[in-house]
């Protein structure tokens, strides 16, 4: 197999057509994260995005987009904002991971949302998780009935709260996609406040993360688009969501709501509105993204398996990574952990920040 390294700006019409054909041919790659537009949007706001082109017998058989870090480190395109990553290729395509990393000039590639169907990376998995989703392939009504039959009362509860919100605050209005920049800024504000309350990294504190989301919001192609949705009660904005969609998947990305209306669960009401709209548009799935938020389990009726870990090639980077992982594992099982636990927490926080650097 031949590997060629190109900059995102070199991705021409032929490349993009091949990319889309490969994505459409692989059911595991239907997320908007695998669309070329996501990589191009990231490359427009960062200077470290590159793409490896995989070829066999003169034909393009795959694309591997990544971000290049210091000391031969490789990260997914979009860093901490990436909920899916991997090689864009047909299901039957195989590749050698070490050769791929060597062609990219990477000592290792770290991943935390890798689709598990990519068997080439199987030996490098360290942990597994799932991305919960709503199956809308038979329409919203069929999804709703399946959840009710399964004993999930969350949807009926939210429909009751929606009626109460309309009575006590004002008639509900759902906007599937808004062009109002102030609405997007409100989501940035809500997410920043949420991050401060929960003590996690404010991923919108970086200029490039905001710029990436703004670019996606302004994109509206048949096979990829940003989608900014809102729910109003009377003239009050009660919830909003910034997401994106491919030809078949709407990805639930950055939801937010006015905490003054939390008794009505406006975020959950909005999620149902988005799901209904996604089904009307003929989309097959509303993907909620990896995470252990309780509300995701109450809505999801399917899930996409994902893996975390890092792929390496024999190098100093490999040794450093394995030494770090081994040392932390050893300390976790030792009484020595207590004095250094604050240092480990600091290291973990630093690692999380690096995902958004």
mmCIF file of C-alpha atoms in Angstrom:
data_model
loop_
_atom_site.group_PDB
_atom_site.id
_atom_site.type_symbol
_atom_site.label_atom_id
_atom_site.label_comp_id
_atom_site.label_asym_id
_atom_site.label_seq_id
_atom_site.Cartn_x
_atom_site.Cartn_y
_atom_site.Cartn_z
ATOM 1 C CA UNK A 1 0.000 0.000 0.000
ATOM 2 C CA UNK A 2 1.195 3.515 -0.833
ATOM 3 C CA UNK A 3 0.831 6.377 1.667
ATOM 4 C CA UNK A 4 1.004 10.030 0.620
ATOM 5 C CA UNK A 5 0.951 12.918 3.072
ATOM 6 C CA UNK A 6 -0.898 16.092 2.018
ATOM 7 C CA UNK A 7 -2.056 19.329 3.584
ATOM 8 C CA UNK A 8 -5.787 19.912 3.896
ATOM 9 C CA UNK A 9 -5.524 22.716 1.319
ATOM 10 C CA UNK A 10 -4.392 20.099 -1.222
ATOM 11 C CA UNK A 11 -7.629 18.162 -0.889
ATOM 12 C CA UNK A 12 -9.073 18.694 -4.376
ATOM 13 C CA UNK A 13 -12.421 17.770 -5.931
ATOM 14 C CA UNK A 14 -11.182 14.289 -6.864
ATOM 15 C CA UNK A 15 -10.013 13.646 -3.308
ATOM 16 C CA UNK A 16 -13.317 14.844 -1.850
ATOM 17 C CA UNK A 17 -15.367 12.689 -4.233
ATOM 18 C CA UNK A 18 -13.303 9.629 -3.295
ATOM 19 C CA UNK A 19 -13.591 10.493 0.409
ATOM 20 C CA UNK A 20 -17.392 10.727 0.241
ATOM 21 C CA UNK A 21 -17.648 7.488 -1.747
ATOM 22 C CA UNK A 22 -15.594 5.642 0.870
ATOM 23 C CA UNK A 23 -17.627 7.116 3.718
ATOM 24 C CA UNK A 24 -20.917 6.151 2.077
ATOM 25 C CA UNK A 25 -19.629 2.602 1.522
ATOM 26 C CA UNK A 26 -18.921 2.053 5.229
ATOM 27 C CA UNK A 27 -21.855 1.971 7.705
ATOM 28 C CA UNK A 28 -19.429 2.606 10.590
ATOM 29 C CA UNK A 29 -18.418 5.991 9.142
ATOM 30 C CA UNK A 30 -21.756 7.757 8.816
ATOM 31 C CA UNK A 31 -21.070 10.353 11.522
ATOM 32 C CA UNK A 32 -20.502 13.933 10.317
ATOM 33 C CA UNK A 33 -17.076 13.749 11.958
ATOM 34 C CA UNK A 34 -16.004 11.516 9.071
ATOM 35 C CA UNK A 35 -17.087 13.992 6.398
ATOM 36 C CA UNK A 36 -14.241 15.858 4.666
ATOM 37 C CA UNK A 37 -15.885 19.155 5.652
ATOM 38 C CA UNK A 38 -15.164 18.555 9.331
ATOM 39 C CA UNK A 39 -11.454 18.066 8.621
ATOM 40 C CA UNK A 40 -11.401 21.106 6.312
ATOM 41 C CA UNK A 41 -13.103 23.253 8.957
ATOM 42 C CA UNK A 42 -10.519 22.201 11.553
ATOM 43 C CA UNK A 43 -7.666 22.854 9.128
ATOM 44 C CA UNK A 44 -9.011 26.356 8.504
ATOM 45 C CA UNK A 45 -8.584 27.285 12.169
ATOM 46 C CA UNK A 46 -5.459 25.249 12.999
ATOM 47 C CA UNK A 47 -2.065 24.852 11.314
ATOM 48 C CA UNK A 48 -1.333 21.274 12.411
ATOM 49 C CA UNK A 49 -3.908 19.290 10.400
ATOM 50 C CA UNK A 50 -2.613 16.864 7.784
ATOM 51 C CA UNK A 51 -4.084 13.975 5.807
ATOM 52 C CA UNK A 52 -2.538 10.663 4.778
ATOM 53 C CA UNK A 53 -3.918 9.319 1.497
ATOM 54 C CA UNK A 54 -3.946 5.520 1.172
ATOM 55 C CA UNK A 55 -3.629 4.055 -2.342
ATOM 56 C CA UNK A 56 -3.602 0.597 -3.888
ATOM 57 C CA UNK A 57 -2.951 -0.091 -7.588
ATOM 58 C CA UNK A 58 -3.189 3.629 -8.287
ATOM 59 C CA UNK A 59 -6.630 4.004 -6.676
ATOM 60 C CA UNK A 60 -7.427 5.918 -3.497
ATOM 61 C CA UNK A 61 -8.671 3.505 -0.834
ATOM 62 C CA UNK A 62 -8.520 5.600 2.312
ATOM 63 C CA UNK A 63 -7.859 8.867 4.130
ATOM 64 C CA UNK A 64 -6.378 9.350 7.587
ATOM 65 C CA UNK A 65 -6.770 12.924 8.908
ATOM 66 C CA UNK A 66 -4.856 13.856 12.062
ATOM 67 C CA UNK A 67 -3.324 16.683 14.061
ATOM 68 C CA UNK A 68 0.424 16.736 14.514
ATOM 69 C CA UNK A 69 1.694 17.487 18.007
ATOM 70 C CA UNK A 70 5.196 17.920 19.442
ATOM 71 C CA UNK A 71 7.703 15.046 19.669
ATOM 72 C CA UNK A 72 5.923 12.945 17.054
ATOM 73 C CA UNK A 73 2.558 12.959 18.832
ATOM 74 C CA UNK A 74 -0.571 12.478 16.758
ATOM 75 C CA UNK A 75 -4.091 13.429 17.812
ATOM 76 C CA UNK A 76 -7.533 13.256 16.193
ATOM 77 C CA UNK A 77 -8.657 16.177 14.069
ATOM 78 C CA UNK A 78 -10.575 18.534 16.350
ATOM 79 C CA UNK A 79 -8.736 17.342 19.470
ATOM 80 C CA UNK A 80 -11.078 17.264 22.436
ATOM 81 C CA UNK A 81 -14.025 18.276 20.235
ATOM 82 C CA UNK A 82 -13.774 15.047 18.216
ATOM 83 C CA UNK A 83 -16.408 12.471 19.137
ATOM 84 C CA UNK A 84 -15.429 10.076 16.308
ATOM 85 C CA UNK A 85 -12.202 9.323 14.485
ATOM 86 C CA UNK A 86 -10.348 6.729 12.464
ATOM 87 C CA UNK A 87 -9.318 5.950 8.902
ATOM 88 C CA UNK A 88 -11.944 6.729 6.257
ATOM 89 C CA UNK A 89 -11.923 3.550 4.167
ATOM 90 C CA UNK A 90 -14.195 0.774 2.906
ATOM 91 C CA UNK A 91 -14.882 -2.009 5.461
ATOM 92 C CA UNK A 92 -12.712 -4.567 3.663
ATOM 93 C CA UNK A 93 -9.655 -2.304 3.394
ATOM 94 C CA UNK A 94 -6.671 -3.291 5.518
ATOM 95 C CA UNK A 95 -3.571 -1.308 6.396
ATOM 96 C CA UNK A 96 -0.484 -1.681 8.543
ATOM 97 C CA UNK A 97 -0.649 0.708 11.492
ATOM 98 C CA UNK A 98 3.134 1.032 11.895
ATOM 99 C CA UNK A 99 3.567 1.804 8.200
ATOM 100 C CA UNK A 100 0.764 4.363 8.388
ATOM 101 C CA UNK A 101 2.321 6.119 11.384
ATOM 102 C CA UNK A 102 5.760 6.036 9.755
ATOM 103 C CA UNK A 103 4.378 7.613 6.583
ATOM 104 C CA UNK A 104 2.766 10.334 8.722
ATOM 105 C CA UNK A 105 5.978 10.938 10.671
ATOM 106 C CA UNK A 106 4.218 10.077 13.935
ATOM 107 C CA UNK A 107 5.685 8.227 16.910
ATOM 108 C CA UNK A 108 2.156 7.479 18.131
ATOM 109 C CA UNK A 109 -1.468 8.418 17.570
ATOM 110 C CA UNK A 110 -3.709 8.830 20.608
ATOM 111 C CA UNK A 111 -7.431 8.143 20.303
ATOM 112 C CA UNK A 112 -10.436 8.139 22.613
ATOM 113 C CA UNK A 113 -13.386 7.833 20.178
ATOM 114 C CA UNK A 114 -12.109 5.273 17.663
ATOM 115 C CA UNK A 115 -14.730 3.155 15.875
ATOM 116 C CA UNK A 116 -13.998 -0.409 16.946
ATOM 117 C CA UNK A 117 -14.790 -1.860 13.507
ATOM 118 C CA UNK A 118 -11.318 -0.772 12.374
ATOM 119 C CA UNK A 119 -9.592 -4.055 13.149
ATOM 120 C CA UNK A 120 -6.111 -2.774 12.286
ATOM 121 C CA UNK A 121 -6.113 -0.765 15.540
ATOM 122 C CA UNK A 122 -7.472 -3.673 17.631
ATOM 123 C CA UNK A 123 -4.159 -4.466 19.326
ATOM 124 C CA UNK A 124 -3.883 -0.877 20.542
ATOM 125 C CA UNK A 125 -7.198 -0.646 22.401
ATOM 126 C CA UNK A 126 -6.875 0.104 26.116
ATOM 127 C CA UNK A 127 -10.501 0.819 27.097
ATOM 128 C CA UNK A 128 -13.927 0.569 25.519
ATOM 129 C CA UNK A 129 -17.090 2.629 25.668
ATOM 130 C CA UNK A 130 -20.173 3.338 23.572
ATOM 131 C CA UNK A 131 -21.826 6.357 22.014
ATOM 132 C CA UNK A 132 -25.567 6.087 22.812
ATOM 133 C CA UNK A 133 -27.976 7.007 20.023
ATOM 134 C CA UNK A 134 -31.604 7.138 18.934
ATOM 135 C CA UNK A 135 -32.566 4.833 16.066
ATOM 136 C CA UNK A 136 -34.812 6.919 13.804
ATOM 137 C CA UNK A 137 -34.644 4.654 10.751
ATOM 138 C CA UNK A 138 -38.369 3.842 10.990
ATOM 139 C CA UNK A 139 -39.377 7.393 11.932
ATOM 140 C CA UNK A 140 -39.885 9.277 15.185
ATOM 141 C CA UNK A 141 -43.253 7.703 16.046
ATOM 142 C CA UNK A 142 -41.765 4.210 15.796
ATOM 143 C CA UNK A 143 -38.852 5.267 18.019
ATOM 144 C CA UNK A 144 -41.264 6.767 20.555
ATOM 145 C CA UNK A 145 -43.376 3.627 20.682
ATOM 146 C CA UNK A 146 -40.320 1.399 21.121
ATOM 147 C CA UNK A 147 -39.195 3.433 24.100
ATOM 148 C CA UNK A 148 -42.658 3.310 25.674
ATOM 149 C CA UNK A 149 -42.875 -0.449 25.102
ATOM 150 C CA UNK A 150 -39.477 -0.825 26.762
ATOM 151 C CA UNK A 151 -40.850 0.864 29.872
ATOM 152 C CA UNK A 152 -38.959 4.149 29.445
ATOM 153 C CA UNK A 153 -41.253 6.819 30.844
ATOM 154 C CA UNK A 154 -38.939 9.736 30.126
ATOM 155 C CA UNK A 155 -40.606 10.717 26.853
ATOM 156 C CA UNK A 156 -44.136 10.826 28.315
ATOM 157 C CA UNK A 157 -42.794 12.822 31.270
ATOM 158 C CA UNK A 158 -41.151 15.352 28.954
ATOM 159 C CA UNK A 159 -44.263 15.720 26.840
ATOM 160 C CA UNK A 160 -46.179 16.541 30.026
ATOM 161 C CA UNK A 161 -43.533 19.096 31.044
ATOM 162 C CA UNK A 162 -43.651 20.644 27.575
ATOM 163 C CA UNK A 163 -47.399 21.218 27.921
ATOM 164 C CA UNK A 164 -46.869 22.741 31.357
ATOM 165 C CA UNK A 165 -44.129 25.021 30.011
ATOM 166 C CA UNK A 166 -46.456 26.214 27.253
ATOM 167 C CA UNK A 167 -49.272 26.925 29.756
ATOM 168 C CA UNK A 168 -47.180 28.696 32.385
ATOM 169 C CA UNK A 169 -44.604 30.568 30.287
ATOM 170 C CA UNK A 170 -45.865 30.775 26.710
ATOM 171 C CA UNK A 171 -46.541 28.842 23.504
ATOM 172 C CA UNK A 172 -43.614 26.688 22.429
ATOM 173 C CA UNK A 173 -41.730 27.464 19.219
ATOM 174 C CA UNK A 174 -39.049 25.167 17.839
ATOM 175 C CA UNK A 175 -36.491 26.521 15.381
ATOM 176 C CA UNK A 176 -34.719 23.681 13.559
ATOM 177 C CA UNK A 177 -31.829 25.850 12.334
ATOM 178 C CA UNK A 178 -31.139 29.451 13.251
ATOM 179 C CA UNK A 179 -28.857 31.932 11.508
ATOM 180 C CA UNK A 180 -28.734 34.164 14.602
ATOM 181 C CA UNK A 181 -25.133 34.563 15.772
ATOM 182 C CA UNK A 182 -26.343 35.772 19.175
ATOM 183 C CA UNK A 183 -27.941 32.369 19.709
ATOM 184 C CA UNK A 184 -24.619 30.620 19.085
ATOM 185 C CA UNK A 185 -22.907 33.029 21.482
ATOM 186 C CA UNK A 186 -25.514 32.171 24.101
ATOM 187 C CA UNK A 187 -24.589 28.493 23.821
ATOM 188 C CA UNK A 188 -20.901 29.374 24.243
ATOM 189 C CA UNK A 189 -21.834 31.293 27.389
ATOM 190 C CA UNK A 190 -23.989 28.500 28.808
ATOM 191 C CA UNK A 191 -21.303 25.877 28.158
ATOM 192 C CA UNK A 192 -18.603 28.041 29.787
ATOM 193 C CA UNK A 193 -20.787 28.469 32.873
ATOM 194 C CA UNK A 194 -21.471 24.725 32.970
ATOM 195 C CA UNK A 195 -17.743 23.945 32.754
ATOM 196 C CA UNK A 196 -17.004 26.322 35.642
ATOM 197 C CA UNK A 197 -19.733 24.791 37.799
ATOM 198 C CA UNK A 198 -18.547 21.243 37.161
ATOM 199 C CA UNK A 199 -14.825 22.072 37.370
ATOM 200 C CA UNK A 200 -13.937 20.707 33.927
ATOM 201 C CA UNK A 201 -11.869 22.327 31.203
ATOM 202 C CA UNK A 202 -13.690 25.168 29.436
ATOM 203 C CA UNK A 203 -13.226 23.958 25.873
ATOM 204 C CA UNK A 204 -14.489 27.255 24.459
ATOM 205 C CA UNK A 205 -11.771 29.241 26.226
ATOM 206 C CA UNK A 206 -9.592 28.580 23.149
ATOM 207 C CA UNK A 207 -10.110 30.792 20.106
ATOM 208 C CA UNK A 208 -9.788 27.891 17.678
ATOM 209 C CA UNK A 209 -12.589 25.853 19.257
ATOM 210 C CA UNK A 210 -15.049 28.714 18.874
ATOM 211 C CA UNK A 211 -13.836 29.379 15.349
ATOM 212 C CA UNK A 212 -14.279 25.709 14.407
ATOM 213 C CA UNK A 213 -17.862 25.593 15.675
ATOM 214 C CA UNK A 214 -18.647 28.914 13.947
ATOM 215 C CA UNK A 215 -17.338 27.554 10.644
ATOM 216 C CA UNK A 216 -19.420 24.404 10.958
ATOM 217 C CA UNK A 217 -22.490 26.474 11.851
ATOM 218 C CA UNK A 218 -22.007 28.442 8.609
ATOM 219 C CA UNK A 219 -21.702 25.260 6.481
ATOM 220 C CA UNK A 220 -24.797 23.918 4.739
ATOM 221 C CA UNK A 221 -24.136 21.201 2.146
ATOM 222 C CA UNK A 222 -26.326 18.253 1.209
ATOM 223 C CA UNK A 223 -24.006 15.781 2.944
ATOM 224 C CA UNK A 224 -22.745 17.972 5.809
ATOM 225 C CA UNK A 225 -24.158 20.937 7.712
ATOM 226 C CA UNK A 226 -24.024 22.706 11.022
ATOM 227 C CA UNK A 227 -27.403 22.823 12.781
ATOM 228 C CA UNK A 228 -28.241 25.444 15.412
ATOM 229 C CA UNK A 229 -31.610 24.658 17.018
ATOM 230 C CA UNK A 230 -33.629 26.570 19.597
ATOM 231 C CA UNK A 231 -36.710 26.181 21.785
ATOM 232 C CA UNK A 232 -38.722 29.233 22.847
ATOM 233 C CA UNK A 233 -41.579 29.535 25.315
ATOM 234 C CA UNK A 234 -43.373 32.693 24.320
ATOM 235 C CA UNK A 235 -40.558 35.162 23.706
ATOM 236 C CA UNK A 236 -38.201 33.402 26.149
ATOM 237 C CA UNK A 237 -35.293 31.320 24.859
ATOM 238 C CA UNK A 238 -35.335 28.269 27.134
ATOM 239 C CA UNK A 239 -32.929 25.866 25.391
ATOM 240 C CA UNK A 240 -30.623 25.676 22.390
ATOM 241 C CA UNK A 241 -28.333 23.189 20.728
ATOM 242 C CA UNK A 242 -25.428 23.429 18.289
ATOM 243 C CA UNK A 243 -24.877 20.218 16.367
ATOM 244 C CA UNK A 244 -24.055 18.958 12.908
ATOM 245 C CA UNK A 245 -25.370 16.367 10.506
ATOM 246 C CA UNK A 246 -24.204 14.126 7.701
ATOM 247 C CA UNK A 247 -26.460 12.483 5.134
ATOM 248 C CA UNK A 248 -27.787 10.050 7.728
ATOM 249 C CA UNK A 249 -26.693 11.099 11.237
ATOM 250 C CA UNK A 250 -27.485 14.177 13.332
ATOM 251 C CA UNK A 251 -24.879 14.551 16.070
ATOM 252 C CA UNK A 252 -25.986 15.959 19.443
ATOM 253 C CA UNK A 253 -23.020 18.164 20.328
ATOM 254 C CA UNK A 254 -23.422 21.317 22.452
ATOM 255 C CA UNK A 255 -26.771 21.623 24.237
ATOM 256 C CA UNK A 256 -27.583 24.364 26.718
ATOM 257 C CA UNK A 257 -30.587 25.734 28.542
ATOM 258 C CA UNK A 258 -31.698 28.607 30.761
ATOM 259 C CA UNK A 259 -31.446 27.312 34.326
ATOM 260 C CA UNK A 260 -34.364 29.541 35.341
ATOM 261 C CA UNK A 261 -36.607 27.059 33.524
ATOM 262 C CA UNK A 262 -34.926 23.869 34.717
ATOM 263 C CA UNK A 263 -38.122 22.606 36.387
ATOM 264 C CA UNK A 264 -39.537 22.082 32.877
ATOM 265 C CA UNK A 265 -36.498 20.113 31.611
ATOM 266 C CA UNK A 266 -36.210 22.315 28.500
ATOM 267 C CA UNK A 267 -33.052 20.529 27.318
ATOM 268 C CA UNK A 268 -34.890 17.207 27.175
ATOM 269 C CA UNK A 269 -37.885 18.791 25.425
ATOM 270 C CA UNK A 270 -35.541 20.275 22.834
ATOM 271 C CA UNK A 271 -33.824 16.910 22.308
ATOM 272 C CA UNK A 272 -37.183 15.336 21.420
ATOM 273 C CA UNK A 273 -37.899 18.174 18.987
ATOM 274 C CA UNK A 274 -34.505 17.672 17.346
ATOM 275 C CA UNK A 275 -35.084 13.918 17.087
ATOM 276 C CA UNK A 276 -38.471 14.479 15.460
ATOM 277 C CA UNK A 277 -36.943 16.958 13.010
ATOM 278 C CA UNK A 278 -34.074 14.599 12.196
ATOM 279 C CA UNK A 279 -36.544 11.841 11.350
ATOM 280 C CA UNK A 280 -38.562 14.224 9.163
ATOM 281 C CA UNK A 281 -35.385 14.985 7.223
ATOM 282 C CA UNK A 282 -34.887 11.273 6.600
ATOM 283 C CA UNK A 283 -31.900 10.901 8.901
ATOM 284 C CA UNK A 284 -31.353 7.471 10.404
ATOM 285 C CA UNK A 285 -29.898 8.327 13.780
ATOM 286 C CA UNK A 286 -29.492 10.991 16.432
ATOM 287 C CA UNK A 287 -26.119 10.297 18.034
ATOM 288 C CA UNK A 288 -25.808 11.594 21.615
ATOM 289 C CA UNK A 289 -22.021 11.242 21.865
ATOM 290 C CA UNK A 290 -19.964 9.212 24.316
ATOM 291 C CA UNK A 291 -20.542 9.981 27.979
ATOM 292 C CA UNK A 292 -22.230 8.697 31.131
ATOM 293 C CA UNK A 293 -24.837 11.469 31.402
ATOM 294 C CA UNK A 294 -27.983 9.787 32.809
ATOM 295 C CA UNK A 295 -30.293 11.480 30.305
ATOM 296 C CA UNK A 296 -28.554 9.693 27.426
ATOM 297 C CA UNK A 297 -29.541 6.280 28.739
ATOM 298 C CA UNK A 298 -33.161 7.391 29.049
ATOM 299 C CA UNK A 299 -33.326 8.324 25.358
ATOM 300 C CA UNK A 300 -30.964 5.871 23.649
ATOM 301 C CA UNK A 301 -32.147 2.641 22.079
ATOM 302 C CA UNK A 302 -28.913 1.775 20.259
ATOM 303 C CA UNK A 303 -25.191 2.494 20.639
ATOM 304 C CA UNK A 304 -21.960 2.689 18.638
ATOM 305 C CA UNK A 305 -18.935 0.847 20.141
ATOM 306 C CA UNK A 306 -15.823 2.993 20.586
ATOM 307 C CA UNK A 307 -12.282 2.416 21.841
ATOM 308 C CA UNK A 308 -9.626 4.445 23.666
ATOM 309 C CA UNK A 309 -5.877 3.950 23.532
ATOM 310 C CA UNK A 310 -2.869 4.875 21.440
ATOM 311 C CA UNK A 311 -1.213 3.274 18.445
ATOM 312 C CA UNK A 312 2.559 3.455 18.316
ATOM 313 C CA UNK A 313 5.583 2.479 16.300
ATOM 314 C CA UNK A 314 8.940 1.486 17.826
ATOM 315 C CA UNK A 315 10.318 4.820 18.953
ATOM 316 C CA UNK A 316 11.182 6.955 21.943
ATOM 317 C CA UNK A 317 7.588 8.160 21.950
ATOM 318 C CA UNK A 318 6.394 4.583 22.398
ATOM 319 C CA UNK A 319 8.736 4.040 25.341
ATOM 320 C CA UNK A 320 7.683 7.256 27.048
ATOM 321 C CA UNK A 321 3.991 6.499 26.640
ATOM 322 C CA UNK A 322 4.277 2.948 27.932
ATOM 323 C CA UNK A 323 6.467 4.032 30.848
ATOM 324 C CA UNK A 324 3.940 6.701 31.816
ATOM 325 C CA UNK A 325 1.021 4.264 31.615
ATOM 326 C CA UNK A 326 2.928 1.586 33.542
ATOM 327 C CA UNK A 327 4.027 3.961 36.293
ATOM 328 C CA UNK A 328 0.502 5.257 36.866
ATOM 329 C CA UNK A 329 -0.874 1.694 36.952
ATOM 330 C CA UNK A 330 1.762 0.664 39.491
ATOM 331 C CA UNK A 331 1.085 3.667 41.690
ATOM 332 C CA UNK A 332 -2.665 3.028 41.694
ATOM 333 C CA UNK A 333 -2.042 -0.318 43.392
ATOM 334 C CA UNK A 334 0.431 1.005 45.923
ATOM 335 C CA UNK A 335 0.335 2.948 49.193
ATOM 336 C CA UNK A 336 2.831 5.297 47.549
ATOM 337 C CA UNK A 337 -0.086 6.739 45.590
ATOM 338 C CA UNK A 338 -1.357 8.982 48.412
ATOM 339 C CA UNK A 339 1.507 11.532 48.511
ATOM 340 C CA UNK A 340 1.578 11.819 44.727
ATOM 341 C CA UNK A 341 -2.157 11.685 44.078
ATOM 342 C CA UNK A 342 -2.386 15.503 43.725
ATOM 343 C CA UNK A 343 0.393 15.349 41.129
ATOM 344 C CA UNK A 344 -1.479 12.668 39.194
ATOM 345 C CA UNK A 345 -4.613 14.800 39.271
ATOM 346 C CA UNK A 346 -2.603 17.762 37.984
ATOM 347 C CA UNK A 347 -1.164 15.597 35.223
ATOM 348 C CA UNK A 348 -4.621 14.397 34.242
ATOM 349 C CA UNK A 349 -5.946 17.969 34.126
ATOM 350 C CA UNK A 350 -2.957 18.975 32.014
ATOM 351 C CA UNK A 351 -3.642 16.074 29.650
ATOM 352 C CA UNK A 352 -7.279 17.159 29.271
ATOM 353 C CA UNK A 353 -6.221 20.728 28.512
ATOM 354 C CA UNK A 354 -3.793 19.460 25.886
ATOM 355 C CA UNK A 355 -6.718 17.962 23.998
ATOM 356 C CA UNK A 356 -7.928 21.538 23.410
ATOM 357 C CA UNK A 357 -4.500 23.171 22.961
#
